[in-house]
XYZ file of C-alpha atoms in Angstrom:
147
model
C 24.427 -7.744 -11.814
C 22.726 -6.592 -8.595
C 19.159 -7.692 -8.000
C 16.291 -5.257 -7.697
C 12.717 -5.684 -6.579
C 10.505 -7.033 -9.353
C 6.810 -6.950 -8.546
C 4.834 -7.545 -5.366
C 2.260 -10.344 -5.185
C -0.566 -10.051 -2.663
C -3.202 -12.583 -1.682
C -6.637 -10.977 -1.410
C -10.021 -12.265 -0.328
C -12.107 -10.372 -2.900
C -10.587 -9.213 -6.184
C -13.676 -7.124 -6.998
C -13.033 -5.108 -3.813
C -9.224 -4.952 -3.958
C -8.808 -4.182 -7.650
C -10.492 -0.753 -7.623
C -8.697 0.110 -4.374
C -5.208 -0.550 -5.749
C -5.814 0.919 -9.207
C -7.250 4.154 -7.783
C -4.912 4.659 -4.817
C -1.709 3.823 -6.685
C -2.801 4.974 -10.154
C -2.203 1.544 -11.718
C -3.624 -0.041 -14.868
C -4.862 -3.608 -15.213
C -2.315 -5.144 -17.594
C -3.867 -8.600 -17.510
C -6.485 -10.489 -15.518
C -7.834 -14.002 -15.477
C -9.310 -16.832 -13.503
C -8.870 -20.519 -12.856
C -12.073 -21.810 -11.320
C -12.757 -19.707 -8.234
C -9.178 -18.406 -8.146
C -8.859 -15.025 -9.857
C -5.893 -12.738 -10.471
C -4.888 -9.368 -11.878
C -1.543 -7.925 -12.977
C -1.272 -4.193 -12.253
C 1.200 -1.963 -14.058
C 2.235 1.609 -14.695
C 3.790 2.672 -17.980
C 3.984 -0.981 -19.026
C 6.005 -2.078 -15.980
C 4.426 -4.780 -13.799
C 4.348 -3.570 -10.191
C 1.716 -5.546 -8.319
C -0.224 -8.786 -8.703
C -3.413 -9.570 -6.817
C -4.323 -13.217 -6.226
C -7.829 -14.015 -4.989
C -7.063 -17.199 -3.081
C -7.335 -16.256 0.582
C -10.168 -16.727 3.018
C -8.888 -14.522 5.834
C -7.424 -11.046 6.098
C -3.887 -9.941 6.920
C -2.660 -10.635 10.420
C 0.286 -8.893 12.057
C 0.874 -11.664 14.609
C 2.476 -14.080 12.118
C 5.941 -14.047 10.601
C 6.077 -12.677 7.074
C 5.072 -9.379 5.547
C 5.209 -6.406 7.925
C 4.059 -3.650 5.539
C 4.473 -2.419 1.986
C 5.979 0.999 1.433
C 5.636 3.031 -1.753
C 7.839 6.082 -2.362
C 6.347 9.214 -3.890
C 8.388 11.854 -5.709
C 7.236 14.615 -3.337
C 5.262 15.276 -0.179
C 2.616 16.908 -2.383
C 2.124 13.589 -4.169
C 1.716 11.894 -0.784
C -0.969 14.426 0.097
C -2.683 13.791 -3.252
C -2.799 10.053 -2.456
C -4.075 10.908 1.045
C -6.995 12.793 -0.554
C -7.857 9.757 -2.712
C -7.778 7.509 0.345
C -10.020 9.878 2.293
C -12.520 9.814 -0.614
C -12.513 6.017 -0.290
C -13.222 6.266 3.441
C -9.921 4.721 4.504
C -8.908 5.085 8.151
C -5.314 6.169 8.774
C -3.030 4.862 11.513
C -1.960 8.465 12.234
C -3.627 11.749 11.368
C -2.299 12.724 7.939
C 1.341 12.991 6.912
C 3.767 12.278 9.749
C 7.572 11.989 9.886
C 9.306 8.609 10.148
C 10.752 9.664 13.508
C 11.540 12.718 15.616
C 13.657 15.111 13.575
C 13.231 13.135 10.345
C 12.331 14.971 7.152
C 11.056 11.803 5.476
C 7.581 10.523 6.245
C 4.162 9.850 4.884
C 0.794 8.234 5.451
C 0.071 4.851 6.994
C -3.113 2.865 6.330
C -4.555 -0.579 5.520
C -5.932 -2.110 2.329
C -9.378 -3.814 2.248
C -7.864 -7.043 3.651
C -5.930 -5.293 6.412
C -2.488 -5.329 4.765
C -0.451 -2.460 6.189
C 0.600 0.122 3.597
C 2.690 3.286 3.556
C 3.152 6.038 0.996
C 6.090 8.312 1.815
C 8.395 10.987 0.465
C 12.059 11.474 1.300
C 11.539 15.112 2.307
C 8.877 17.493 3.515
C 7.268 15.560 6.381
C 8.999 17.500 9.156
C 6.101 19.884 9.707
C 4.660 17.816 12.566
C 5.882 15.762 15.480
C 6.442 12.044 15.074
C 3.529 10.050 16.512
C 5.893 7.529 18.131
C 8.919 8.920 19.941
C 10.662 5.656 20.859
C 10.509 3.701 17.584
C 10.185 4.292 13.843
C 6.677 5.458 12.907
C 6.250 2.568 10.463
C 7.206 -0.001 13.089
C 4.044 -0.880 14.968
C 1.032 0.588 13.212
């Protein structure tokens, strides 16, 4: 049987700050939450399927200069859904790496939005089609490569 991605676990510095961000932006429900001393956690799901866990056990934010996670990418069913998520992020005051929906590269129809969570983790929401209405912000590398 081939393997598939299960859930994603993220270390966060402040669960009270990260929990509303992830539930609102990604339309997730808190399936379970708990604590062990000063370490707190939350399991986030949609339609009963666990997708993301948040672990409050970090003291510093995400850093791109260390080996490990580059960014998390979430696929939307349509470019309209990406734009809906963009509107939610704008309501939250999130700063984007590029202005709105952009293609993954010159001539690509896939693309999306690129931004950071409250701890600086790089995130992407994209659709497979419909992002070819603007030029790619980076002409020599994939858009998601160095934001």
